[in-house]
């Protein structure tokens, strides 16, 4: 499919975008190009590939035909210009930020984030000289006030993991753009089925493909998607995009590649030098999973709502944080950005605190106690004793992962069976 074809529906894109019959064999399913390297026609062909003058394959750290199909597919689903697949969601965050940041640059992020992202932003990125501040993004004045001259990006999750919190992306995009910087949205939990952040002004999207996009819980992966709409030349904040690149004979990415400049930089510099490449087998698994994304997300949302309603009425449950419930404070934002859905990952609090949380995750039988989300199977975790244990008490509470909090990722089983298992384990 090409840019010039009529706009297809999401279901069609999920099955066809980026893929056609294999030109060599006619294979209808995208083959796994399990190769590290590609034969050059001759020395001139090799030179033009290395100079980024010809599009083609050199070495699978940079590009691979199976991975390219996945990149095109996710870019199409998000309505973006280009995609860069990575080894994991965390690799996508590192790689996606890399063209924006320098030592001393500042990243302004919501404090309601996946726990691993809090650690990555505040501890590991500090070693690159990247500063991060985590702010309550419900307070838009606080967001505006936290922007510094060296801030290069505003970052949030569309639907935040684990708290069931929805970000006001349109307002955040306005704040970022007033400062001449992009809004990057982690759209892992919502997926393009529930939310398409570019339609609300976001400029860049990152995904953990490990979760709903693949949907089967059998392969790690990440993706960076560029809308192609951000004006990198409006100020001097983004030299990686606008200044000559020494390793490519002084080429300027934005000037040379236009709305694909960021995506080309992610491959030609980010993947080349940081090496966090997706394996072709994992790309194949993700492509296969994405074909059923719309069907799965619709059922995930239905089941999520049903389980959230059940828990809201349970005497052992203190509260349920599910944006799809009518009395939830984020319901208006869920109506605006997520078609009213709260997705299928959410938290609830147990009146019995930390001990009750541990008892529940150890008492379930159908549900799996593990650190993942977005699987066909229903998953449960007590964040404070697992994913959020490295955070300080304050950070954990700010991220919606206090002692009494349990997180569910509601799967695709029969809702009554999920409820029966929770019922026996809640005792
Ligand atoms: C899991 C997750 C990540 C990290 O992705 P990995 O594939 O585990 O590296 C980032 N953001 C969100 C919202 C996640 O759920």
XYZ file of C-alpha atoms and ligand atoms in Angstrom:
442
model
C 0.000 0.000 0.000
C 1.278 3.508 -0.739
C 0.614 7.060 0.405
C -1.609 7.656 -2.597
C -4.163 4.965 -1.869
C -7.483 5.848 -0.292
C -7.569 5.916 3.490
C -8.358 2.424 4.722
C -10.053 1.553 7.977
C -8.004 0.475 10.961
C -9.042 -3.185 10.564
C -7.792 -3.203 6.961
C -4.534 -1.446 7.851
C -3.924 -3.910 10.699
C -3.928 -6.748 8.171
C -2.424 -5.181 5.036
C -0.361 -2.039 5.738
C 3.269 -2.425 4.717
C 2.841 -5.949 3.342
C 2.187 -7.514 -0.033
C 2.963 -10.924 -1.519
C 6.713 -11.575 -1.282
C 8.260 -10.344 -4.567
C 10.642 -13.305 -4.805
C 8.308 -16.208 -4.007
C 4.715 -14.953 -3.871
C 4.516 -15.982 -0.208
C 1.354 -14.284 1.103
C 2.420 -14.163 4.739
C 5.416 -11.877 5.354
C 8.531 -14.099 5.379
C 11.047 -14.010 8.205
C 14.128 -12.627 6.480
C 16.517 -14.379 8.818
C 19.663 -12.785 7.439
C 22.214 -10.363 8.807
C 23.336 -8.915 5.466
C 22.460 -8.297 1.812
C 24.544 -8.673 -1.359
C 25.490 -5.408 -3.147
C 25.017 -5.112 -6.938
C 28.460 -3.532 -7.227
C 30.743 -1.043 -5.485
C 28.751 2.009 -6.655
C 25.535 0.475 -5.304
C 27.236 -0.215 -1.982
C 28.589 3.347 -1.838
C 25.187 4.900 -2.505
C 23.598 2.728 0.187
C 26.241 3.683 2.736
C 25.872 7.375 1.811
C 22.078 7.116 2.315
C 21.599 8.088 -1.345
C 19.735 4.878 -2.242
C 17.158 3.098 -0.145
C 18.026 -0.542 0.364
C 19.298 -3.133 2.768
C 22.889 -3.295 4.026
C 22.947 -4.967 7.398
C 20.088 -6.019 9.689
C 21.212 -3.827 12.592
C 19.945 -0.921 10.438
C 17.120 -2.380 8.346
C 15.605 -5.779 7.535
C 12.685 -6.530 5.170
C 10.531 -8.265 7.815
C 11.156 -5.480 10.312
C 10.378 -2.858 7.630
C 6.901 -4.337 7.089
C 6.197 -3.989 10.801
C 7.515 -0.411 10.831
C 5.249 0.565 7.967
C 2.274 -1.178 9.529
C 2.496 0.533 12.907
C 3.209 3.900 11.262
C 0.048 3.433 9.165
C -2.060 2.466 12.185
C -0.910 5.596 14.015
C -1.317 7.817 10.948
C 2.411 8.637 11.087
C 5.105 9.140 8.466
C 7.701 6.586 9.546
C 8.430 3.933 12.140
C 11.554 2.553 13.763
C 11.290 -0.885 15.361
C 13.425 -1.634 18.386
C 14.317 -4.584 20.595
C 11.928 -3.528 23.383
C 9.721 -0.681 24.544
C 12.537 0.716 26.648
C 14.831 0.653 23.625
C 12.153 2.655 21.761
C 12.220 5.320 24.472
C 16.024 5.555 24.391
C 16.148 5.597 20.610
C 13.205 7.945 20.186
C 14.696 10.489 22.580
C 18.215 10.196 21.170
C 17.748 12.608 18.207
C 16.296 15.221 20.593
C 18.693 15.103 23.507
C 22.283 16.166 24.248
C 24.185 16.082 27.529
C 22.426 18.701 29.686
C 19.121 18.409 27.830
C 15.984 18.107 29.912
C 13.041 15.719 29.551
C 9.749 16.782 31.123
C 7.556 13.805 31.884
C 4.345 12.946 33.620
C 4.920 11.297 37.006
C 2.195 8.767 36.189
C 4.267 6.323 34.227
C 5.134 2.683 33.883
C 7.552 2.047 36.789
C 10.344 0.934 34.478
C 10.137 4.259 32.651
C 10.485 6.205 35.907
C 13.702 4.317 36.641
C 14.988 4.635 33.071
C 14.325 8.391 32.936
C 15.579 9.354 36.394
C 18.519 6.972 36.888
C 19.897 5.505 33.667
C 19.361 8.518 31.388
C 21.155 10.634 33.998
C 24.325 8.773 32.973
C 23.952 10.231 29.463
C 23.703 13.675 31.052
C 19.965 13.791 30.287
C 18.001 15.446 33.072
C 14.424 14.415 33.775
C 11.694 15.915 35.898
C 8.487 14.084 36.661
C 5.514 16.331 37.256
C 1.782 15.860 37.897
C 0.426 16.348 34.374
C -3.127 16.823 35.653
C -1.864 20.271 36.707
C -1.269 22.015 33.379
C 0.125 25.157 35.049
C 2.735 22.979 36.759
C 3.647 21.464 33.386
C 4.071 24.918 31.839
C 6.136 26.080 34.813
C 8.450 23.056 34.634
C 9.599 23.800 31.073
C 13.176 25.102 31.044
C 15.300 26.579 28.249
C 17.022 23.175 27.944
C 13.780 21.127 27.834
C 13.657 19.193 24.567
C 10.498 17.086 24.872
C 7.300 16.633 26.857
C 6.500 12.965 27.541
C 3.340 11.227 28.726
C 1.444 7.963 28.416
C -1.939 8.300 26.667
C -3.467 5.851 29.146
C -0.989 5.454 31.990
C 0.304 2.132 33.293
C -0.617 1.100 35.943
C -3.007 3.751 37.207
C -5.803 3.954 34.633
C -5.016 7.646 34.172
C -5.684 9.487 30.911
C -3.438 12.354 29.763
C -4.909 15.540 28.323
C -2.849 15.246 25.141
C -4.352 18.176 23.255
C -3.508 20.596 26.063
C -0.052 19.056 26.571
C 0.714 19.345 22.837
C -0.180 23.059 22.973
C 2.147 23.605 25.930
C 5.003 21.750 24.205
C 4.510 23.612 20.933
C 4.456 27.009 22.655
C 7.953 26.090 23.889
C 9.045 24.940 20.411
C 9.433 21.298 21.435
C 7.585 18.066 20.550
C 5.117 16.022 22.573
C 6.069 12.337 22.728
C 3.313 9.922 23.775
C 3.729 6.344 24.970
C 0.647 4.758 23.376
C 1.348 1.212 24.608
C -1.736 0.805 26.776
C -4.299 2.436 24.497
C -2.923 1.266 21.129
C -4.108 3.030 17.958
C -7.411 1.162 18.335
C -8.417 3.296 21.330
C -6.334 6.409 20.705
C -4.398 8.020 17.863
C -2.266 10.680 19.586
C -1.191 12.406 16.346
C -4.822 13.467 15.878
C -4.518 15.375 19.165
C -1.281 17.170 18.314
C 1.370 14.713 19.494
C 4.510 14.650 17.346
C 6.144 11.359 18.285
C 4.771 8.062 19.592
C 6.579 5.200 21.302
C 5.253 1.708 21.900
C 6.164 -1.349 23.808
C 5.242 -3.908 21.132
C 5.594 -6.497 23.878
C 2.071 -5.666 25.058
C -1.253 -5.231 23.203
C 0.127 -4.591 19.707
C 1.597 -8.084 19.531
C -0.941 -9.330 22.033
C 0.345 -12.843 22.592
C 3.016 -12.271 25.199
C 5.660 -14.222 23.274
C 8.093 -11.598 21.961
C 9.690 -8.362 23.128
C 9.604 -5.341 20.873
C 9.290 -1.579 20.630
C 8.442 1.067 18.049
C 9.070 4.780 17.542
C 6.642 6.548 15.191
C 7.088 10.055 13.795
C 4.110 12.112 12.653
C 6.398 13.874 10.203
C 4.771 17.158 11.200
C 7.211 18.733 13.659
C 9.231 21.699 12.386
C 12.764 20.858 13.561
C 14.146 24.081 12.114
C 11.951 26.528 14.069
C 14.728 27.013 16.655
C 18.272 25.793 17.314
C 17.223 23.158 19.854
C 17.606 20.075 17.646
C 21.096 20.036 16.107
C 20.912 16.272 15.411
C 18.123 17.032 12.963
C 19.381 20.311 11.510
C 23.203 20.403 11.755
C 25.641 18.551 9.444
C 26.285 14.918 10.458
C 30.020 14.176 10.291
C 29.618 10.429 9.806
C 27.533 11.025 6.652
C 29.710 13.646 4.879
C 27.941 16.584 6.470
C 24.416 15.479 5.542
C 21.605 17.300 7.369
C 18.802 14.883 8.187
C 15.885 17.291 8.212
C 16.966 19.212 5.124
C 17.758 16.028 3.147
C 14.899 13.727 4.127
C 12.180 16.196 5.166
C 9.321 14.559 7.010
C 11.254 11.247 7.036
C 14.366 12.894 8.537
C 13.696 11.841 12.104
C 12.952 8.234 11.094
C 16.057 8.051 8.907
C 18.112 9.443 11.810
C 16.652 6.776 14.124
C 17.912 4.064 11.741
C 21.082 5.593 10.339
C 22.423 6.904 13.661
C 20.264 5.468 16.473
C 20.147 1.822 15.418
C 23.606 2.004 13.858
C 25.278 3.177 17.054
C 22.981 2.105 19.893
C 22.215 -1.232 18.244
C 18.877 -1.920 19.970
C 17.478 -3.619 16.868
C 14.382 -5.811 16.658
C 15.032 -9.390 15.530
C 13.201 -10.471 12.339
C 11.489 -13.374 14.116
C 10.054 -10.975 16.697
C 8.910 -8.650 13.905
C 7.121 -11.611 12.273
C 5.369 -12.466 15.551
C 4.341 -8.837 16.037
C 3.016 -8.587 12.461
C 0.931 -11.706 13.037
C -0.406 -10.371 16.330
C -1.326 -6.935 14.956
C -3.656 -8.485 12.367
C -6.199 -9.148 15.136
C -5.563 -5.956 17.167
C -9.006 -4.367 16.563
C -10.870 -7.551 17.528
C -8.746 -8.099 20.600
C -8.886 -4.518 21.847
C -12.663 -4.407 21.552
C -12.956 -7.547 23.705
C -10.219 -6.390 26.115
C -12.222 -3.190 26.660
C -15.517 -5.036 27.220
C -13.954 -7.463 29.670
C -12.053 -4.651 31.394
C -15.265 -2.733 32.049
C -17.088 -5.820 33.301
C -14.332 -6.771 35.764
C -13.963 -3.144 36.924
C -17.713 -3.032 37.666
C -17.526 -6.317 39.562
C -14.608 -5.134 41.694
C -16.289 -1.773 42.404
C -19.062 -3.682 44.174
C -16.813 -6.033 46.151
C -16.641 -5.488 49.932
C -12.862 -6.201 50.122
C -12.117 -3.526 47.524
C -11.512 0.067 48.672
C -11.423 1.704 45.235
C -11.136 0.953 41.530
C -9.173 3.240 39.199
C -10.716 2.513 35.823
C -11.230 5.445 33.483
C -14.176 3.699 31.796
C -16.352 3.845 34.941
C -18.899 6.684 34.958
C -17.842 8.024 38.372
C -14.111 8.004 37.555
C -12.508 11.486 37.425
C -10.750 10.579 34.155
C -13.996 9.502 32.427
C -14.349 12.842 30.560
C -10.794 12.446 29.219
C -11.503 8.782 28.370
C -14.607 9.946 26.476
C -12.545 12.501 24.569
C -9.421 10.458 23.808
C -10.287 6.754 24.174
C -13.814 6.478 22.845
C -15.039 6.171 26.441
C -13.048 3.003 27.072
C -10.731 2.500 30.025
C -8.806 -0.237 28.220
C -8.117 -3.439 30.086
C -5.259 -2.579 32.431
C -6.179 -0.884 35.662
C -5.514 -0.809 39.354
C -7.662 -1.262 42.404
C -6.993 -0.897 46.103
C -7.596 -3.550 48.740
C -8.880 -2.575 52.165
C -6.395 -5.106 53.612
C -3.307 -3.228 52.284
C 0.040 -4.811 51.377
C -0.710 -8.243 52.917
C -4.082 -8.514 51.170
C -2.388 -7.685 47.857
C 0.165 -10.445 48.327
C -2.598 -12.905 49.361
C -4.645 -12.127 46.262
C -1.835 -12.552 43.718
C -0.858 -15.819 45.402
C -4.478 -17.050 45.572
C -5.540 -16.720 41.919
C -5.543 -19.833 39.720
C -6.799 -18.837 36.257
C -5.041 -15.468 36.388
C -1.247 -15.454 36.022
C 0.905 -13.614 38.549
C 3.526 -11.955 36.387
C 5.041 -8.667 35.231
C 3.443 -8.116 31.857
C 0.301 -6.618 30.379
C -1.598 -6.903 27.125
C -1.610 -10.680 26.821
C -4.608 -12.808 25.733
C -4.404 -14.245 29.254
C -5.549 -12.309 32.325
C -2.586 -11.153 34.380
C -2.303 -9.838 37.899
C 0.468 -8.196 39.872
C 1.013 -6.363 43.121
C 3.229 -3.509 41.839
C 4.660 -2.494 45.221
C 6.241 -5.931 45.760
C 7.425 -6.248 42.118
C 7.533 -3.646 39.286
C 7.440 -0.621 41.568
C 9.577 -1.960 44.432
C 12.658 0.051 43.331
C 10.781 3.335 43.616
C 10.715 5.394 46.760
C 7.439 5.338 48.682
C 6.644 8.816 47.317
C 7.423 7.898 43.700
C 5.365 4.704 44.007
C 2.387 6.557 45.423
C 2.697 9.274 42.748
C 2.724 6.555 40.075
C -0.451 5.053 41.548
C 1.336 2.028 42.984
C 0.979 2.305 46.743
C 1.025 -0.655 49.157
C -2.649 -1.620 48.743
C -2.655 -1.439 44.950
C -3.170 -4.445 42.674
C -2.912 -4.196 38.876
C -4.964 -6.307 36.509
C -4.477 -6.823 32.796
C -7.806 -8.306 31.824
C -7.438 -10.895 29.060
C -9.772 -12.421 26.525
C -11.173 -15.304 28.591
C -14.892 -15.555 29.422
C -15.545 -12.634 31.802
C -17.504 -14.849 34.224
C -14.467 -17.138 34.592
C -12.168 -14.225 35.415
C -14.683 -12.980 37.986
C -15.035 -16.459 39.529
C -11.273 -16.712 40.001
C -11.049 -13.259 41.604
C -14.025 -14.119 43.797
C -12.392 -17.254 45.227
C -9.042 -15.511 45.728
C -10.570 -12.427 47.398
C -12.152 -14.865 49.823
C 6.081 -2.395 29.258
C 6.040 -0.946 29.034
C 7.176 -0.244 28.607
C 8.500 -0.911 28.399
O 8.428 -1.852 27.353
P 9.339 -3.175 27.278
O 8.904 -3.797 25.997
O 9.049 -3.993 28.489
O 10.761 -2.702 27.247
C 7.061 1.112 28.392
N 5.888 1.754 28.595
C 4.784 1.106 28.992
C 3.529 1.878 29.200
C 4.810 -0.256 29.239
O 3.704 -0.880 29.645
